[in-house]
Amino acid sequence: MKTVAETCKAAKENVAYPALLSSEDKNRMLAVIADALEADSSSILAANAEDIERGKELPAHIIDRLRLTDERIKGIAEGIRQIIALDDPVGKVLAHWVNHAGLEISRVSTPLGVIGIIYEARPNVTCDVAALCIKTGNAVVLRGSKDAYVTNSELVRSMKNALEKNGFESGFIQLIEDTTRKGAEDFMHADEYVDVLVPRGSANLIQTTKKNATIPVIETGAGNCHLYLEKTGDISMAKDILLNGKLQRPSVCNALESMLVDREIASEALPVLLGALLDKNVTIHACAETMSACPSLADKLIPAGDDDYGREYLGYEISCKLVSGAEEAIAHINKYGTHHSDVIITKDEAAAEKFRREVDSAAVYVNASTRFTDGFEFGFGAELGISTQKLHARGPLGPEQLTSFKYIVTGNGQCRK
């Protein structure tokens, strides 16, 4: 088994290869990888079944993230093909000017270098990240969890074989074999070889990486996402968006975890919204006012405490609280949220604008499901993760966010006086 250092070093030694490829070659690489993943679906699914059998005692939301199907593999391949259609983000002249000394100065986009990603039982990330790194000319070191190691290994084998069969090098894609805690710690300290590290997974993984890594970290965030039904909002629309956001895939970070309802319409809205959730066997952690405002359902609700409003449930649970107006809703979201994705349901443009301006989240929605916070849905093809921090990369991390820049300075003999 290769050590973590050996794996990271191999990526560093091959970092120039993707950086110097033409747009045409990078797109051809992506095309052969997409085709290969679909062609190799049987072996990929067999590997995935092995991981699922070994991890059958894992929580349901982990199994859901771990599981691949024919449809999900086709979705991964389609995401890669979407990346092909995007503009090449490398080599763009971002700005150009001439300074007082007559020097021509250009700021030009460049790859970041070696991107490391440490993630949990999400095998789709293996392909998404590799594809984005190809498009952006970066090398990549992948470190998935032990729960998905067999699947990840097969996915990497498929991608690298496809590249090599078509005359491309593949050494810039590396998979860490050591899935122990010590292996993770070694990866976090591999700053000699890795330029940036992205943790993608639970809040614990993200915080552990932030606290321990000696490599610069792009933080991807947990998702305590809110729906706020403002007093003018359409209750039927709110119900549809609530059920989509909570139930389509409860285990993902853009799923709804908290619901706020304006007190003025509580008696009308709560029976509809809470009833729809209860019909789907969703556990509801409700404030005392919610229980009083909806007495017919009160015995089916669980009293909520402050801890419930800040939780990322990742399952069939949600919190519910009554508020008076957008001001109180926004204050609650900014206090308890994770700055990921939040939505207001309203017909009042002033309330919508206030929500857009004051909610401090990476994605702010008006009358649409938070489930759209996704690289594929945003038109990026795939994503490295969804960043909730405030550096240059925020929201879905697509190709543009995986580049840096350098200054190109051209003169005709100038010397500084």
PDB file of N, CA, C and O in Angstrom, residues 18-19 21-30 80-91 111 128-138 172 380 398-400 402-403:
ATOM      1  N   PRO A  18      -1.901  18.245 -16.583  1.00  0.00           N
ATOM      2  CA  PRO A  18      -3.214  18.826 -16.899  1.00  0.00           C
ATOM      3  C   PRO A  18      -3.166  20.338 -17.093  1.00  0.00           C
ATOM      4  O   PRO A  18      -3.961  20.896 -17.860  1.00  0.00           O
ATOM      5  N   ALA A  19      -2.229  21.000 -16.418  1.00  0.00           N
ATOM      6  CA  ALA A  19      -2.160  22.464 -16.494  1.00  0.00           C
ATOM      7  C   ALA A  19      -1.821  22.949 -17.892  1.00  0.00           C
ATOM      8  O   ALA A  19      -2.225  24.044 -18.292  1.00  0.00           O
ATOM      9  N   LEU A  21      -2.484  21.266 -20.830  1.00  0.00           N
ATOM     10  CA  LEU A  21      -3.312  20.697 -21.890  1.00  0.00           C
ATOM     11  C   LEU A  21      -4.168  21.768 -22.563  1.00  0.00           C
ATOM     12  O   LEU A  21      -4.562  22.753 -21.949  1.00  0.00           O
ATOM     13  N   SER A  22      -4.477  21.536 -23.827  1.00  0.00           N
ATOM     14  CA  SER A  22      -5.386  22.435 -24.537  1.00  0.00           C
ATOM     15  C   SER A  22      -6.816  22.188 -24.090  1.00  0.00           C
ATOM     16  O   SER A  22      -7.145  21.142 -23.519  1.00  0.00           O
ATOM     17  N   SER A  23      -7.683  23.136 -24.370  1.00  0.00           N
ATOM     18  CA  SER A  23      -9.104  22.968 -24.055  1.00  0.00           C
ATOM     19  C   SER A  23      -9.667  21.749 -24.771  1.00  0.00           C
ATOM     20  O   SER A  23     -10.472  20.995 -24.197  1.00  0.00           O
ATOM     21  N   GLU A  24      -9.252  21.552 -25.997  1.00  0.00           N
ATOM     22  CA  GLU A  24      -9.757  20.414 -26.771  1.00  0.00           C
ATOM     23  C   GLU A  24      -9.359  19.094 -26.143  1.00  0.00           C
ATOM     24  O   GLU A  24     -10.186  18.164 -26.049  1.00  0.00           O
ATOM     25  N   ASP A  25      -8.115  18.993 -25.690  1.00  0.00           N
ATOM     26  CA  ASP A  25      -7.673  17.739 -25.066  1.00  0.00           C
ATOM     27  C   ASP A  25      -8.385  17.500 -23.741  1.00  0.00           C
ATOM     28  O   ASP A  25      -8.768  16.367 -23.429  1.00  0.00           O
ATOM     29  N   LYS A  26      -8.564  18.544 -22.969  1.00  0.00           N
ATOM     30  CA  LYS A  26      -9.264  18.374 -21.691  1.00  0.00           C
ATOM     31  C   LYS A  26     -10.710  17.911 -21.924  1.00  0.00           C
ATOM     32  O   LYS A  26     -11.207  17.026 -21.210  1.00  0.00           O
ATOM     33  N   ASN A  27     -11.361  18.483 -22.899  1.00  0.00           N
ATOM     34  CA  ASN A  27     -12.732  18.072 -23.189  1.00  0.00           C
ATOM     35  C   ASN A  27     -12.795  16.644 -23.727  1.00  0.00           C
ATOM     36  O   ASN A  27     -13.738  15.894 -23.425  1.00  0.00           O
ATOM     37  N   ARG A  28     -11.800  16.258 -24.509  1.00  0.00           N
ATOM     38  CA  ARG A  28     -11.786  14.878 -25.010  1.00  0.00           C
ATOM     39  C   ARG A  28     -11.566  13.898 -23.859  1.00  0.00           C
ATOM     40  O   ARG A  28     -12.161  12.813 -23.823  1.00  0.00           O
ATOM     41  N   MET A  29     -10.737  14.267 -22.897  1.00  0.00           N
ATOM     42  CA  MET A  29     -10.543  13.432 -21.710  1.00  0.00           C
ATOM     43  C   MET A  29     -11.851  13.239 -20.957  1.00  0.00           C
ATOM     44  O   MET A  29     -12.195  12.132 -20.528  1.00  0.00           O
ATOM     45  N   LEU A  30     -12.600  14.321 -20.799  1.00  0.00           N
ATOM     46  CA  LEU A  30     -13.875  14.229 -20.093  1.00  0.00           C
ATOM     47  C   LEU A  30     -14.859  13.338 -20.837  1.00  0.00           C
ATOM     48  O   LEU A  30     -15.599  12.557 -20.231  1.00  0.00           O
ATOM     49  N   ILE A  80     -20.595  15.178 -16.185  1.00  0.00           N
ATOM     50  CA  ILE A  80     -19.280  15.349 -16.806  1.00  0.00           C
ATOM     51  C   ILE A  80     -19.431  15.930 -18.208  1.00  0.00           C
ATOM     52  O   ILE A  80     -18.661  16.807 -18.626  1.00  0.00           O
ATOM     53  N   ARG A  81     -20.436  15.477 -18.932  1.00  0.00           N
ATOM     54  CA  ARG A  81     -20.660  16.016 -20.287  1.00  0.00           C
ATOM     55  C   ARG A  81     -21.087  17.482 -20.231  1.00  0.00           C
ATOM     56  O   ARG A  81     -20.775  18.253 -21.152  1.00  0.00           O
ATOM     57  N   GLN A  82     -21.791  17.869 -19.177  1.00  0.00           N
ATOM     58  CA  GLN A  82     -22.113  19.286 -19.007  1.00  0.00           C
ATOM     59  C   GLN A  82     -20.849  20.116 -18.837  1.00  0.00           C
ATOM     60  O   GLN A  82     -20.759  21.243 -19.339  1.00  0.00           O
ATOM     61  N   ILE A  83     -19.873  19.562 -18.140  1.00  0.00           N
ATOM     62  CA  ILE A  83     -18.620  20.286 -17.931  1.00  0.00           C
ATOM     63  C   ILE A  83     -17.923  20.551 -19.261  1.00  0.00           C
ATOM     64  O   ILE A  83     -17.308  21.606 -19.462  1.00  0.00           O
ATOM     65  N   ILE A  84     -18.018  19.599 -20.178  1.00  0.00           N
ATOM     66  CA  ILE A  84     -17.398  19.774 -21.501  1.00  0.00           C
ATOM     67  C   ILE A  84     -17.921  21.038 -22.166  1.00  0.00           C
ATOM     68  O   ILE A  84     -17.175  21.780 -22.809  1.00  0.00           O
ATOM     69  N   ALA A  85     -19.215  21.288 -22.021  1.00  0.00           N
ATOM     70  CA  ALA A  85     -19.840  22.420 -22.709  1.00  0.00           C
ATOM     71  C   ALA A  85     -19.474  23.770 -22.102  1.00  0.00           C
ATOM     72  O   ALA A  85     -19.713  24.814 -22.721  1.00  0.00           O
ATOM     73  N   LEU A  86     -18.885  23.776 -20.915  1.00  0.00           N
ATOM     74  CA  LEU A  86     -18.530  25.034 -20.266  1.00  0.00           C
ATOM     75  C   LEU A  86     -17.263  25.631 -20.871  1.00  0.00           C
ATOM     76  O   LEU A  86     -16.414  24.916 -21.396  1.00  0.00           O
ATOM     77  N   ASP A  87     -17.140  26.946 -20.764  1.00  0.00           N
ATOM     78  CA  ASP A  87     -15.916  27.599 -21.213  1.00  0.00           C
ATOM     79  C   ASP A  87     -14.731  27.128 -20.369  1.00  0.00           C
ATOM     80  O   ASP A  87     -14.884  26.841 -19.174  1.00  0.00           O
ATOM     81  N   ASP A  88     -13.570  27.065 -20.982  1.00  0.00           N
ATOM     82  CA  ASP A  88     -12.346  26.752 -20.242  1.00  0.00           C
ATOM     83  C   ASP A  88     -12.027  27.944 -19.342  1.00  0.00           C
ATOM     84  O   ASP A  88     -11.845  29.066 -19.829  1.00  0.00           O
ATOM     85  N   PRO A  89     -11.965  27.724 -18.014  1.00  0.00           N
ATOM     86  CA  PRO A  89     -11.711  28.857 -17.112  1.00  0.00           C
ATOM     87  C   PRO A  89     -10.245  29.232 -17.014  1.00  0.00           C
ATOM     88  O   PRO A  89      -9.909  30.224 -16.356  1.00  0.00           O
ATOM     89  N   VAL A  90      -9.358  28.450 -17.625  1.00  0.00           N
ATOM     90  CA  VAL A  90      -7.913  28.679 -17.514  1.00  0.00           C
ATOM     91  C   VAL A  90      -7.422  29.507 -18.702  1.00  0.00           C
ATOM     92  O   VAL A  90      -7.840  29.318 -19.838  1.00  0.00           O
ATOM     93  N   GLY A  91      -6.525  30.431 -18.426  1.00  0.00           N
ATOM     94  CA  GLY A  91      -5.927  31.241 -19.482  1.00  0.00           C
ATOM     95  C   GLY A  91      -6.754  32.446 -19.875  1.00  0.00           C
ATOM     96  O   GLY A  91      -6.444  33.132 -20.851  1.00  0.00           O
ATOM     97  N   PRO A 111      -4.569  27.371 -13.064  1.00  0.00           N
ATOM     98  CA  PRO A 111      -5.007  26.316 -12.135  1.00  0.00           C
ATOM     99  C   PRO A 111      -4.508  26.593 -10.716  1.00  0.00           C
ATOM    100  O   PRO A 111      -3.520  27.298 -10.518  1.00  0.00           O
ATOM    101  N   ASP A 128     -16.998  13.554  -9.883  1.00  0.00           N
ATOM    102  CA  ASP A 128     -17.241  14.987 -10.043  1.00  0.00           C
ATOM    103  C   ASP A 128     -15.954  15.789  -9.881  1.00  0.00           C
ATOM    104  O   ASP A 128     -15.639  16.682 -10.683  1.00  0.00           O
ATOM    105  N   VAL A 129     -15.196  15.459  -8.840  1.00  0.00           N
ATOM    106  CA  VAL A 129     -13.980  16.211  -8.541  1.00  0.00           C
ATOM    107  C   VAL A 129     -12.907  15.963  -9.599  1.00  0.00           C
ATOM    108  O   VAL A 129     -12.247  16.902 -10.071  1.00  0.00           O
ATOM    109  N   ALA A 130     -12.729  14.711  -9.985  1.00  0.00           N
ATOM    110  CA  ALA A 130     -11.733  14.408 -11.019  1.00  0.00           C
ATOM    111  C   ALA A 130     -12.054  15.150 -12.309  1.00  0.00           C
ATOM    112  O   ALA A 130     -11.164  15.716 -12.963  1.00  0.00           O
ATOM    113  N   ALA A 131     -13.337  15.172 -12.674  1.00  0.00           N
ATOM    114  CA  ALA A 131     -13.738  15.844 -13.914  1.00  0.00           C
ATOM    115  C   ALA A 131     -13.507  17.350 -13.832  1.00  0.00           C
ATOM    116  O   ALA A 131     -13.005  17.969 -14.777  1.00  0.00           O
ATOM    117  N   LEU A 132     -13.872  17.953 -12.705  1.00  0.00           N
ATOM    118  CA  LEU A 132     -13.656  19.392 -12.547  1.00  0.00           C
ATOM    119  C   LEU A 132     -12.172  19.741 -12.568  1.00  0.00           C
ATOM    120  O   LEU A 132     -11.774  20.780 -13.096  1.00  0.00           O
ATOM    121  N   CYS A 133     -11.360  18.870 -11.985  1.00  0.00           N
ATOM    122  CA  CYS A 133      -9.916  19.129 -11.986  1.00  0.00           C
ATOM    123  C   CYS A 133      -9.329  19.010 -13.385  1.00  0.00           C
ATOM    124  O   CYS A 133      -8.412  19.759 -13.745  1.00  0.00           O
ATOM    125  N   ILE A 134      -9.841  18.098 -14.185  1.00  0.00           N
ATOM    126  CA  ILE A 134      -9.397  18.029 -15.581  1.00  0.00           C
ATOM    127  C   ILE A 134      -9.748  19.325 -16.300  1.00  0.00           C
ATOM    128  O   ILE A 134      -8.917  19.921 -16.993  1.00  0.00           O
ATOM    129  N   LYS A 135     -10.991  19.777 -16.150  1.00  0.00           N
ATOM    130  CA  LYS A 135     -11.433  20.990 -16.850  1.00  0.00           C
ATOM    131  C   LYS A 135     -10.597  22.192 -16.442  1.00  0.00           C
ATOM    132  O   LYS A 135     -10.322  23.083 -17.269  1.00  0.00           O
ATOM    133  N   THR A 136     -10.184  22.237 -15.185  1.00  0.00           N
ATOM    134  CA  THR A 136      -9.465  23.401 -14.671  1.00  0.00           C
ATOM    135  C   THR A 136      -7.952  23.218 -14.650  1.00  0.00           C
ATOM    136  O   THR A 136      -7.231  24.082 -14.142  1.00  0.00           O
ATOM    137  N   GLY A 137      -7.470  22.093 -15.181  1.00  0.00           N
ATOM    138  CA  GLY A 137      -6.032  21.880 -15.283  1.00  0.00           C
ATOM    139  C   GLY A 137      -5.335  21.587 -13.979  1.00  0.00           C
ATOM    140  O   GLY A 137      -4.128  21.802 -13.849  1.00  0.00           O
ATOM    141  N   ASN A 138      -6.079  21.078 -12.996  1.00  0.00           N
ATOM    142  CA  ASN A 138      -5.499  20.773 -11.692  1.00  0.00           C
ATOM    143  C   ASN A 138      -5.228  19.283 -11.534  1.00  0.00           C
ATOM    144  O   ASN A 138      -5.928  18.445 -12.113  1.00  0.00           O
ATOM    145  N   PHE A 172      -1.942  12.356 -12.681  1.00  0.00           N
ATOM    146  CA  PHE A 172      -2.391  13.530 -11.932  1.00  0.00           C
ATOM    147  C   PHE A 172      -3.646  13.232 -11.116  1.00  0.00           C
ATOM    148  O   PHE A 172      -4.070  14.063 -10.305  1.00  0.00           O
ATOM    149  N   PHE A 380     -23.060  24.105 -13.696  1.00  0.00           N
ATOM    150  CA  PHE A 380     -21.620  23.899 -13.620  1.00  0.00           C
ATOM    151  C   PHE A 380     -21.225  22.482 -14.036  1.00  0.00           C
ATOM    152  O   PHE A 380     -20.038  22.164 -14.089  1.00  0.00           O
ATOM    153  N   GLY A 398     -17.704  25.354  -8.722  1.00  0.00           N
ATOM    154  CA  GLY A 398     -17.564  24.938 -10.110  1.00  0.00           C
ATOM    155  C   GLY A 398     -16.202  25.295 -10.655  1.00  0.00           C
ATOM    156  O   GLY A 398     -15.284  25.668  -9.912  1.00  0.00           O
ATOM    157  N   PRO A 399     -16.032  25.219 -11.977  1.00  0.00           N
ATOM    158  CA  PRO A 399     -14.715  25.431 -12.576  1.00  0.00           C
ATOM    159  C   PRO A 399     -14.061  26.769 -12.233  1.00  0.00           C
ATOM    160  O   PRO A 399     -12.874  26.817 -11.914  1.00  0.00           O
ATOM    161  N   GLU A 400     -14.808  27.869 -12.294  1.00  0.00           N
ATOM    162  CA  GLU A 400     -14.187  29.170 -12.050  1.00  0.00           C
ATOM    163  C   GLU A 400     -13.605  29.278 -10.650  1.00  0.00           C
ATOM    164  O   GLU A 400     -12.599  29.954 -10.431  1.00  0.00           O
ATOM    165  N   LEU A 402     -12.159  26.997  -9.019  1.00  0.00           N
ATOM    166  CA  LEU A 402     -10.981  26.135  -8.870  1.00  0.00           C
ATOM    167  C   LEU A 402      -9.776  26.696  -9.615  1.00  0.00           C
ATOM    168  O   LEU A 402      -8.855  25.963  -9.981  1.00  0.00           O
ATOM    169  N   THR A 403      -9.806  27.991  -9.853  1.00  0.00           N
ATOM    170  CA  THR A 403      -8.670  28.644 -10.488  1.00  0.00           C
ATOM    171  C   THR A 403      -8.132  29.761  -9.604  1.00  0.00           C
ATOM    172  O   THR A 403      -8.836  30.286  -8.741  1.00  0.00           O
TER     173      THR A 403
END
